Amino acid sequence: MDSKSVSEIQMSVDEAASLTKDSEFGSETFTEFSVFVEKLCPILSELKDNKAMVTPPIRKAVESLETEFQRAKALTKSPNCQSPAKQIEDVTHDLGRSLGLVLFASRDVSIYGKEKIDALRKEMMNSTFNSSSDRESEFLNDVETEEETYEEIKEEIEEDTVILDIDDVVLQLKYGNDEEFKRAVSNLNMLIRDKLITNEWINDEGIVPILLNRLGSSRPNNRLTIIQILRSLASENPENKEKMAEVASLSTLVKSLARDVDEQREAVGLLFSLSDLPAVRRGIGKIRGSIVMLVSILNGDDPIASHDAGKLLNALSSNTQNALHMAEAGYFKPLVQYLKEGSDMSKILMATAISRMELPDQSRACLGQDGAIEPLVKMFNAGKLEAKLSALSALQNLSRLKENIQRLITSGIVVALLQLLFSVTSVLMTLREPASAILARIAESESMLVNQDVAQQMLSLLHLSSPVIQDHLLQALNSITAHPSASKVRRKMNENGAIQLLLSFLTETNSKIKTGALELIYILSKDLPRELTEQLGETHLSIILNIISSSVSESEKAAAVGILSNLPVSDKKTTDILKRANLLPMLVSIMSSTPATSTPTTDWLAESIAGILIRFTVPSDKKLQQLSAEHGVIPMLLKLLSNGSSVAKCRAATSLAQLSQNSLSLRKSRTSRWMCVPPSGDGFCEVHDGYCFVKSTFCLVKAGAVSPLVQILEGHEREADEAVLGALATLLQDEICENGSSYIAKKSGVQAIIKVMELGTVKAQEKALWILERIFRVEGHRVQYGESAQVVLIDLAQTGDPKLKPTIAKLLAQLELLQVQSSYF
C-alpha cells in the first residue's frame, strides 16, 4: 500500500472527527464517537510510515477500514437520521471489526503498538451508545436486530475472543484444547473467507492434514465448521483435494455421514466434490458401511443431502464392486445400468449377483420396475452358456414376485423356455432346471392360458425329465389347470389321457412329485366323475387308500381324499370298496387329529372329507347312514358347520339334510306297541312328535344342528345357503310342518331366512320362499314376522327373478297384501 492511500484514509478520519464535533446532534453520543475516531489517527500514521505493508491482505483490510469511515462520514452529515445512537454504535462496532482485520493481515509485519490497536479494537467492539432521544426507538428495534447483529459479529469475531496471531492459529489448531481449537477454527474460517491467507501458506502449514486429524475427535459444532472449511479449500485448489484423498481421511469423513443433519449434508457434499478423483472413488467404496449410509441418505428427507448422495453414488458406480454394494443396500439402478450397457463380463457379474441375493419382495419389485428383466431375457436369448445360466438364475429369483411374472410373459420368454426343455443338447442341460422353475412361476398367471398347448407340452415332458424338473413342471401344470377359466385346457388334457399318465407317479418315492401328481389328478378329476372310476380301477383305488392311511404328508392326504371325493356318489361298487377298506373310521380319525389352526391344506382336507361323507349319508341307504352315525360322523359334521370353510359347511349341511330326511320314518312313536318300557322324556322330540336319538334317527333337533345352521344363514358368506335351507326344509315335511316351523322360529331362523331372500342366489331364494310359505301357514308366525317379510317380498317381486313370482304372490296373499287370484304375477 502506498502512503497516498493511507493519507486519504487519515483524511477521512480527520474529517469524520471534525464532523462529529460540529454535528447538529452534538450530543454526548457524537462526542464519545469522536474520541474513538481521534484515536485512530496515530494508528493510521503508523500504517503510513511502515514501508513493509504492501501485501494484498493488508491492502484489503485497510480498504475495509476506509469503507467504514465513509459510512461514519455519511452518518454525521445526515440531519434526518433515525436512531443515531444505534447507527453510531453499529458503525463503531464495524470499525472495531475492521481493525481486527488489519491485525490479522499484518501478522508477519512489525507494527508499533499492536497491543494498543487490539485494546482500541476491544473497546470499540464493546462500546454502547444510548442517547435519551433514541432509547424508545432502539428498544422497539432491539428484538428485530439483536439476532441479526449477533450472527454478524459471531461470523467474524466474538466479543470474548481475542484476535490470534497467525502462528497461534496454527499452534492451537494442532495442539489446542476444545475451546482453543474452537477459537482457532473460527479465526481460520474468517481468514479464508476474507482471502487474507494464500494457498501457499495453507499448503506450507499443513492445514488440511491438521483439520482432518482433528475432525474425528472434535465437538459437533467444530466438526461442522471443519467440514465447511475443507469444502471451501477443496473448491479452491485441486492440491487440497489430493490431501483429502487418503483412506484414513475419507474414513473420518464417512463417519460424519451418520451424524446430525447439518454435518451429514456438509460431509456428503464434500465427498461428492472429491469424487472426481479416482483414488477417492476407490477409497470410499472400500470403507465399510459407506455405501449403505449413502443409500440411506439418498432415501432420506433432506433434499440437498439426497441430491448430493445420488450424484456421489452415480460417481462411485463406475466401479462394478461399488454397484454391487449399492444393490446389496437396496439401490439397484447402477446394477440395472450395467445389465443394459455394460460389458459381457459386467452383465454376467450383475446377473450372478441377483441370482445369489436373498431379496425381499420389495427389492424384487424395485429391480422389476427399474428394468432388470428385459436385459436378462436378452442375455438368455442371445448370450453364451455362462450368460444364459446367470440370466436364468437371476430371472428365477425375480420370478418369485407376482408383479414380475407379467413382465416375464410380456418379454416372450415362455416359448424359449419350452424349447430349452425339449432340447437334447448336452451343454444346455444345466439350464433346464432354472427354466422349469421360471415356468412354474409364470404358470401362476392366467395369461398362460392364451396358448392352450403349453400344458400338454409340459405334460409330455414329465417322463423325460429329472426329479427337480418334474417337480417344477407339476407345479406349473397345477397352477395352469387350477385357473377358473382353464376348463378348455383341462378338457384337452383329459382327452389326451392325462390322468392315466399321472397315475404312474402315485408310487413315486419323491414326496414332492407324488403330491404334485395327486393334486393334478384331483383337479382334472373334478371335470369327469363318471369316467374317473373306470380310469382308477381297484388297483389305484387301493394305492390312494393306502396313501390316506399311511402318509405323513398332510398335502398328500388332502389330495388323495380329494380324488375320492370326486368319485360319483351313485357308484355303489366304489362305495362298497371304500366301506370294506374302513375309510369311514380313517376319516373320523384324521378329522379328530387335525390341528384347530386353519391352513389352506387343513381346509382342503376337511372339505374333501365332507365331500366323501355325502356318499356315506345318501338317504336311499339307511344301513349306510346307520354305519356313518355309529362311527361318529354326525358330531364331525356339526364341527364342520361351526368351524369349516364355506365349502365344508355346504357339504356338511348336505349330509345332515340327507340324514334328516329319514328321521321322521325312524322315530319311535309314543304309542308304539314294541315299547314295553317308555323311553325317558329326554328322548322325546318336539318336532318329530316321537322319540329321537342321534345315532338311530339322525335327528337334527337332538343333534343340536339347527342353531349352527341358522348361524350360517345369519353370516356374511352365502355359499352354503342352499344346502343349509335344504337341511332346515326337512323339518317342514307335511306331517310335522307346524312343529318344525315353530322350532325354526324359536331358534331365530325366520329372520335369517328372510335375509337369504334379500341377499341369496336365485336357487337359495327359491328354497327360502318355499320354507317361508310353510312357516306362514301358522297365523302366529304371520303376525310376528309378516311385516319384516313383506318389505323384502315386494322388492323381490319388482326386481327378482321371474320364476320366483308365483311363490311370492302366494306369500303376499297369505299376508293379505294381494288377492290369491291376482293377475299381477
JSON list of N, CA and C in Angstrom, two decimals, residues 174 216 233 287 294 332 366 513 692:
[
{"chain": "A", "resi": 174, "resn": "LYS", "atom": "N", "xyz": [-3.34, -27.33, 15.98]},
{"chain": "A", "resi": 174, "resn": "LYS", "atom": "CA", "xyz": [-2.65, -28.60, 16.18]},
{"chain": "A", "resi": 174, "resn": "LYS", "atom": "C", "xyz": [-2.83, -29.15, 17.60]},
{"chain": "A", "resi": 216, "resn": "GLY", "atom": "N", "xyz": [-12.07, -36.10, 13.71]},
{"chain": "A", "resi": 216, "resn": "GLY", "atom": "CA", "xyz": [-12.70, -37.23, 14.39]},
{"chain": "A", "resi": 216, "resn": "GLY", "atom": "C", "xyz": [-12.91, -37.03, 15.87]},
{"chain": "A", "resi": 233, "resn": "LEU", "atom": "N", "xyz": [-11.78, -25.20, 0.87]},
{"chain": "A", "resi": 233, "resn": "LEU", "atom": "CA", "xyz": [-10.42, -25.42, 0.40]},
{"chain": "A", "resi": 233, "resn": "LEU", "atom": "C", "xyz": [-10.41, -26.35, -0.81]},
{"chain": "A", "resi": 287, "resn": "ILE", "atom": "N", "xyz": [-14.54, -48.42, 2.23]},
{"chain": "A", "resi": 287, "resn": "ILE", "atom": "CA", "xyz": [-14.85, -48.12, 3.63]},
{"chain": "A", "resi": 287, "resn": "ILE", "atom": "C", "xyz": [-16.15, -48.81, 4.02]},
{"chain": "A", "resi": 294, "resn": "LEU", "atom": "N", "xyz": [-24.81, -43.89, 2.35]},
{"chain": "A", "resi": 294, "resn": "LEU", "atom": "CA", "xyz": [-25.15, -43.01, 1.23]},
{"chain": "A", "resi": 294, "resn": "LEU", "atom": "C", "xyz": [-26.52, -43.36, 0.65]},
{"chain": "A", "resi": 332, "resn": "PHE", "atom": "N", "xyz": [-30.66, -50.19, -6.84]},
{"chain": "A", "resi": 332, "resn": "PHE", "atom": "CA", "xyz": [-30.40, -51.11, -7.94]},
{"chain": "A", "resi": 332, "resn": "PHE", "atom": "C", "xyz": [-30.14, -50.45, -9.29]},
{"chain": "A", "resi": 366, "resn": "CYS", "atom": "N", "xyz": [-38.42, -53.49, -7.00]},
{"chain": "A", "resi": 366, "resn": "CYS", "atom": "CA", "xyz": [-37.57, -52.40, -7.48]},
{"chain": "A", "resi": 366, "resn": "CYS", "atom": "C", "xyz": [-36.79, -52.82, -8.72]},
{"chain": "A", "resi": 513, "resn": "ILE", "atom": "N", "xyz": [-43.00, -84.96, -5.85]},
{"chain": "A", "resi": 513, "resn": "ILE", "atom": "CA", "xyz": [-43.54, -85.38, -7.14]},
{"chain": "A", "resi": 513, "resn": "ILE", "atom": "C", "xyz": [-44.86, -86.12, -6.95]},
{"chain": "A", "resi": 692, "resn": "CYS", "atom": "N", "xyz": [-86.59, -89.52, 19.48]},
{"chain": "A", "resi": 692, "resn": "CYS", "atom": "CA", "xyz": [-85.49, -89.44, 18.51]},
{"chain": "A", "resi": 692, "resn": "CYS", "atom": "C", "xyz": [-84.15, -89.56, 19.23]}
]
